[in-house]
CSV table of C-alpha atoms and ligand atoms in Angstrom, one decimal:
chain,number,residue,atom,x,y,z
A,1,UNK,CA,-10.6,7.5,5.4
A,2,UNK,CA,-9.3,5.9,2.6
A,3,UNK,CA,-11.7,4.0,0.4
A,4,UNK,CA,-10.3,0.8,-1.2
A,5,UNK,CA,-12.2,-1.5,-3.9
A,6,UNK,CA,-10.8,-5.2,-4.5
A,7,UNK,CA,-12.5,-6.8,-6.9
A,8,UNK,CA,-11.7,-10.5,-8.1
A,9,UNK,CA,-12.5,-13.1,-10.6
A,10,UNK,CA,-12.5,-16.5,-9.1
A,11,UNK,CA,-13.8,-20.4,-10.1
A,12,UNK,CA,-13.7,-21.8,-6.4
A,13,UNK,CA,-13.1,-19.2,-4.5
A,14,UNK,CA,-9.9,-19.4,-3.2
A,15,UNK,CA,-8.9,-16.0,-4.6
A,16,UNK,CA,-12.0,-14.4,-2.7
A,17,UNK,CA,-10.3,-16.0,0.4
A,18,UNK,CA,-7.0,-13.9,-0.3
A,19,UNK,CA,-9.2,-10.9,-0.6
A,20,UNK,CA,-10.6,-11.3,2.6
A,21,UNK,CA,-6.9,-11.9,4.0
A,22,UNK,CA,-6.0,-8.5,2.3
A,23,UNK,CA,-9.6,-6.9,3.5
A,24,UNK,CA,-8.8,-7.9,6.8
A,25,UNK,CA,-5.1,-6.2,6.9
A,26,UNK,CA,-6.1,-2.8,5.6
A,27,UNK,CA,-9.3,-2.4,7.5
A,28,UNK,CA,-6.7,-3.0,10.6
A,29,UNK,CA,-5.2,-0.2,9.0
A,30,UNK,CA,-8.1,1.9,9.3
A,31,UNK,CA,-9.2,2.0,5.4
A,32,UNK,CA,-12.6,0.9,4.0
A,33,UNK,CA,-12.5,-2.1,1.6
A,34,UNK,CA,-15.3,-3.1,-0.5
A,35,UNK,CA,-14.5,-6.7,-2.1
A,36,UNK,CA,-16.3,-7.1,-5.0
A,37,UNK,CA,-16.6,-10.8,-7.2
A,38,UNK,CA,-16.4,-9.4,-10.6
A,39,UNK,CA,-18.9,-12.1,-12.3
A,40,UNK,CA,-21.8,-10.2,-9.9
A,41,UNK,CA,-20.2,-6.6,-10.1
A,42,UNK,CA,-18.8,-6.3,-13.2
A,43,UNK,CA,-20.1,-2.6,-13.6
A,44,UNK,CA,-19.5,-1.3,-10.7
A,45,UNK,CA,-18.4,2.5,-10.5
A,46,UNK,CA,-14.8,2.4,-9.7
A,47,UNK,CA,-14.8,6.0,-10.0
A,48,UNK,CA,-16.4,5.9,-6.4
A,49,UNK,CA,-13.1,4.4,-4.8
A,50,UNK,CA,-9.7,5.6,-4.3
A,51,UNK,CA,-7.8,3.0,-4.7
A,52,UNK,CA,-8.2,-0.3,-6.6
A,53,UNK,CA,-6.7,-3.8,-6.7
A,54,UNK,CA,-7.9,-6.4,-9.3
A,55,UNK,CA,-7.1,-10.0,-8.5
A,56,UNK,CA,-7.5,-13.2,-11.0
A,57,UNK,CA,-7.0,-16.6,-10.5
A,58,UNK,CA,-5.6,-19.1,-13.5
A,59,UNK,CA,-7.3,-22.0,-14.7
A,60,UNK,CA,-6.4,-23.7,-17.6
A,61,UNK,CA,-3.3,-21.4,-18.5
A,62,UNK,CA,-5.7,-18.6,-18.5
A,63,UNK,CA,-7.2,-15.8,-16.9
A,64,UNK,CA,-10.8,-15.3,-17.2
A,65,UNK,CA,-12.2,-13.2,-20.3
A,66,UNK,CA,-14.1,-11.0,-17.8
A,67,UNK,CA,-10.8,-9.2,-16.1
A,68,UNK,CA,-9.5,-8.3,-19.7
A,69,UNK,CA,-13.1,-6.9,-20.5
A,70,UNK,CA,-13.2,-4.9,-17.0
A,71,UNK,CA,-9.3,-3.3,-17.2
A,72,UNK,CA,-10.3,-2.9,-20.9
A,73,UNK,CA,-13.6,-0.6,-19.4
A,74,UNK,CA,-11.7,0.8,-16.5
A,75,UNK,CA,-8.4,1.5,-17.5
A,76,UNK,CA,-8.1,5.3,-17.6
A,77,UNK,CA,-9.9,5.5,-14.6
A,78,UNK,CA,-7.8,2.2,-13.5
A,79,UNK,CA,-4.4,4.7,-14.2
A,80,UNK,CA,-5.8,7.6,-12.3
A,81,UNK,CA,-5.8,6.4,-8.9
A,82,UNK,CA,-3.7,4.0,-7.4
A,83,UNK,CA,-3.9,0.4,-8.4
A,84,UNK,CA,-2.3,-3.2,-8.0
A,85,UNK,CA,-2.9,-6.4,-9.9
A,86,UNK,CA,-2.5,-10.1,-8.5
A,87,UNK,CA,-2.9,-13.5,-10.0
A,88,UNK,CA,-3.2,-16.4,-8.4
A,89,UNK,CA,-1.8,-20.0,-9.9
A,90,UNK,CA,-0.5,-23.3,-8.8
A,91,UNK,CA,2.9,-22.9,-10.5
A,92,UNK,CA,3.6,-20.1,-8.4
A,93,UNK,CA,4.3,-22.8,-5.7
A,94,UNK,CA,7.6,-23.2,-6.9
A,95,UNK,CA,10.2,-20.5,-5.7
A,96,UNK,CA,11.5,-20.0,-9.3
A,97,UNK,CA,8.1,-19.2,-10.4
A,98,UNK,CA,6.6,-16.5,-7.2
A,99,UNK,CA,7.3,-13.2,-8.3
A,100,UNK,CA,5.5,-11.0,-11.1
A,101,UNK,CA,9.2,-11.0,-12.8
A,102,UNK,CA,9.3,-15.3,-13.0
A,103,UNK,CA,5.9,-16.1,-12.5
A,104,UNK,CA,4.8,-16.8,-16.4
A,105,UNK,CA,0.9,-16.1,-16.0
A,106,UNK,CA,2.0,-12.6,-15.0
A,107,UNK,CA,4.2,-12.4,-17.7
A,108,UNK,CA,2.2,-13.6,-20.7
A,109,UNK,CA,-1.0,-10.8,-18.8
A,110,UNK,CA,0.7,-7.5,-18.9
A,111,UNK,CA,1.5,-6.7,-22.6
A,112,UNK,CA,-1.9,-8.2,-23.5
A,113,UNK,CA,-3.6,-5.3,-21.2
A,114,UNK,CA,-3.5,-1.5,-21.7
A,115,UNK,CA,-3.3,-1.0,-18.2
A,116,UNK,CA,0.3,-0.9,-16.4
A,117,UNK,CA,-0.6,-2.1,-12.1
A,118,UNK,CA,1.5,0.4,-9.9
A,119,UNK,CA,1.8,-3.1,-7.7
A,120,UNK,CA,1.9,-6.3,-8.6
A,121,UNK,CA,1.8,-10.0,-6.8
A,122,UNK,CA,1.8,-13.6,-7.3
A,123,UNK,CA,0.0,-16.2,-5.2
A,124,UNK,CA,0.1,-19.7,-5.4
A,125,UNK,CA,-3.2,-20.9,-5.1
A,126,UNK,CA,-5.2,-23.8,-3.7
A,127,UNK,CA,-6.0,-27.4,-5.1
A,128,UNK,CA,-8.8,-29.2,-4.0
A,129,UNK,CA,-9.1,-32.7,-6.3
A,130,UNK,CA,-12.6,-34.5,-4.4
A,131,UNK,CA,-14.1,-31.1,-5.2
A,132,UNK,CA,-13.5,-30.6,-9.0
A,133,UNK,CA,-15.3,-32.8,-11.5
A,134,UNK,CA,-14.5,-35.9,-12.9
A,135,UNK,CA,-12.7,-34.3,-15.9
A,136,UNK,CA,-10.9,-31.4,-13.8
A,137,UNK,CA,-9.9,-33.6,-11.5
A,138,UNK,CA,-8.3,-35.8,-14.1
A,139,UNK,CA,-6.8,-32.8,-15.7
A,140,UNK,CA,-5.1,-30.7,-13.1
A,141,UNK,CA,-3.7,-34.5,-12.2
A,142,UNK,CA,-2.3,-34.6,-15.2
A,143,UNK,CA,-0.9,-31.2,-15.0
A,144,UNK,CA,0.8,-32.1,-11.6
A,145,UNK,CA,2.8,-35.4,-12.8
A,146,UNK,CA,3.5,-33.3,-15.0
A,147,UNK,CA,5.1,-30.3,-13.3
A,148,UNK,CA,5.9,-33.0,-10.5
A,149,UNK,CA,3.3,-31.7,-8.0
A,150,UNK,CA,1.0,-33.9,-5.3
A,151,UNK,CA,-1.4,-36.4,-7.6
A,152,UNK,CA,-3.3,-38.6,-5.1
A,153,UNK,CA,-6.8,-38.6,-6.2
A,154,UNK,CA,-7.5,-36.6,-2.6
A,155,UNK,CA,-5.4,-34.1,-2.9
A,156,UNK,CA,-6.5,-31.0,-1.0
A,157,UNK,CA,-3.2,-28.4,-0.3
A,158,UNK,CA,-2.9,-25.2,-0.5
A,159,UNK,CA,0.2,-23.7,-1.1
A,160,UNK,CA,-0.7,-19.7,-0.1
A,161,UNK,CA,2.2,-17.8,2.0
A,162,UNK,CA,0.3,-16.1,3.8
A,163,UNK,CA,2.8,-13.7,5.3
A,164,UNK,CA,2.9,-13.1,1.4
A,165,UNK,CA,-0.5,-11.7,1.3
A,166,UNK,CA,-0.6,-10.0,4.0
A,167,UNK,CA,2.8,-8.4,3.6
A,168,UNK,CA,1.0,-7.1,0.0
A,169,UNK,CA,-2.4,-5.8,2.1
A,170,UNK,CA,0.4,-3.5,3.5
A,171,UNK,CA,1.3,-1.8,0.1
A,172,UNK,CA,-1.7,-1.7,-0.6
A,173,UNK,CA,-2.7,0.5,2.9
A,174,UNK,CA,0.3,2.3,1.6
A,175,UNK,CA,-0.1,2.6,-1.8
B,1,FMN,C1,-9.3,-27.4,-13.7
B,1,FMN,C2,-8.2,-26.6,-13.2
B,1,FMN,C3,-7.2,-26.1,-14.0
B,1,FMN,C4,-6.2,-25.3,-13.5
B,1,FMN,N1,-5.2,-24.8,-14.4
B,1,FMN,C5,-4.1,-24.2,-13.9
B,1,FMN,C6,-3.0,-23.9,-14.8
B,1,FMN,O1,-3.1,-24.0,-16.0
B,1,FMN,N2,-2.0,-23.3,-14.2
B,1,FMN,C7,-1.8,-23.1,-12.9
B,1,FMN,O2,-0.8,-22.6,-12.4
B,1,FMN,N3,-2.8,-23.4,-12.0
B,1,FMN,C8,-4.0,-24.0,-12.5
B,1,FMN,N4,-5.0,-24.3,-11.7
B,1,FMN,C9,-4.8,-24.0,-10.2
B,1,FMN,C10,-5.7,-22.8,-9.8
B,1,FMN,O3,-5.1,-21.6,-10.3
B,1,FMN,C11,-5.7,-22.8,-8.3
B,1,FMN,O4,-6.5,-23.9,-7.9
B,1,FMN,C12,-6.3,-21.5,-7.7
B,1,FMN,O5,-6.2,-21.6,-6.3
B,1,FMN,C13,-7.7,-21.3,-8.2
B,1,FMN,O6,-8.2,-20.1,-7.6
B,1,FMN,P1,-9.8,-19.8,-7.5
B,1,FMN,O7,-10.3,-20.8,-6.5
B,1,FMN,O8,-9.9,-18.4,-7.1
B,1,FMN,O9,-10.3,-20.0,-8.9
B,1,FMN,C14,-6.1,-25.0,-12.1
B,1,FMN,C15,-7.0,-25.5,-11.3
B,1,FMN,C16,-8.1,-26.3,-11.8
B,1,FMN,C17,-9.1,-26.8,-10.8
């Protein structure tokens, strides 16, 4: 049986929730899946897996500091096995914006990593405004007028195709 690691960085969890999505497809496909937050498991032996994903949400333009210091660790084991990237962002709720090829997060990550993903995806994410503090909230408000998103102080949406992520838990089981 197939072993699989996913192991994600995430600030309010809502990429943990797409690895349990992806978890939930492959174990259906008879595989093993550890899923793994990287801020708690950040040196974990990836040697002990045979396949492995990393997934990353955005915040603030940005991916965290910690996956660039774990494909920077991993890489060569990273390339020996096979492997899939995803991020996860709210831009990538517009259709012109959803794929690895148009999705500019994805785009500005791969040349600054070593490490070429076999499989990639895009996810747009989750926003949650009562939840964030009073400066995030005010922020990612900001950011919406701007990008003409939802900007009612309440805002909860998420804008996840979830056919989307489970279609990729398939490649994945197949990969
Ligand atoms: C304070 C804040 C800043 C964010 N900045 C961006 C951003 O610059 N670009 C973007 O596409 N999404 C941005 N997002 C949206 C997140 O990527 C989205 O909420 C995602 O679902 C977060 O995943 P996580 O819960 O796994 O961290 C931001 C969200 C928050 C709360």
């Amino acid at each position: 049986m197939a072993k699989v690691l996913i192991i994600y960085s995430t600030t309010d969890g809502h990429t943990r929730s797409i690895c349990e999505r992806l978890q939930g497809i492959i174990e259906g496909l008879d595989q093993s899946v550890d899923v793994l937050w990287m801020t708690e498991h950040a040196d974990v032996d990836i040697t002990q897996y045979d396949k492995v994903v990393v997934g990353a949400s955005i915040r603030y333009g940005k991916h965290q500091p910690q996956v660039f210091d774990f494909i920077r660790r991993n890489h060569a084991t990273l390339d020996s096995r096979p492997n899939a990237f995803f991020t996860v962002n709210v831009v990538a709720r517009k259709p012109e914006k959803n794929t690895p090829a148009t999705n500019p997060y994805m785009q500005k990550f791969l040349p600054k990593i070593d490490w070429q993903p076999q499989h990639l995806a895009v996810f747009a994410g989750r926003l949650d405004f009562p939840k964030y503090s009073y400066f995030d909230r005010q922020m990612i408000r900001l950011i919406m007028w701007m990008t003409k998103g939802p900007t009612a102080p309440d805002t909860v949406v998420e804008f996840t195709d979830w056919d989307k992520v489970e279609e990729f838990g398939r490649t994945i089981a197949a990969m």
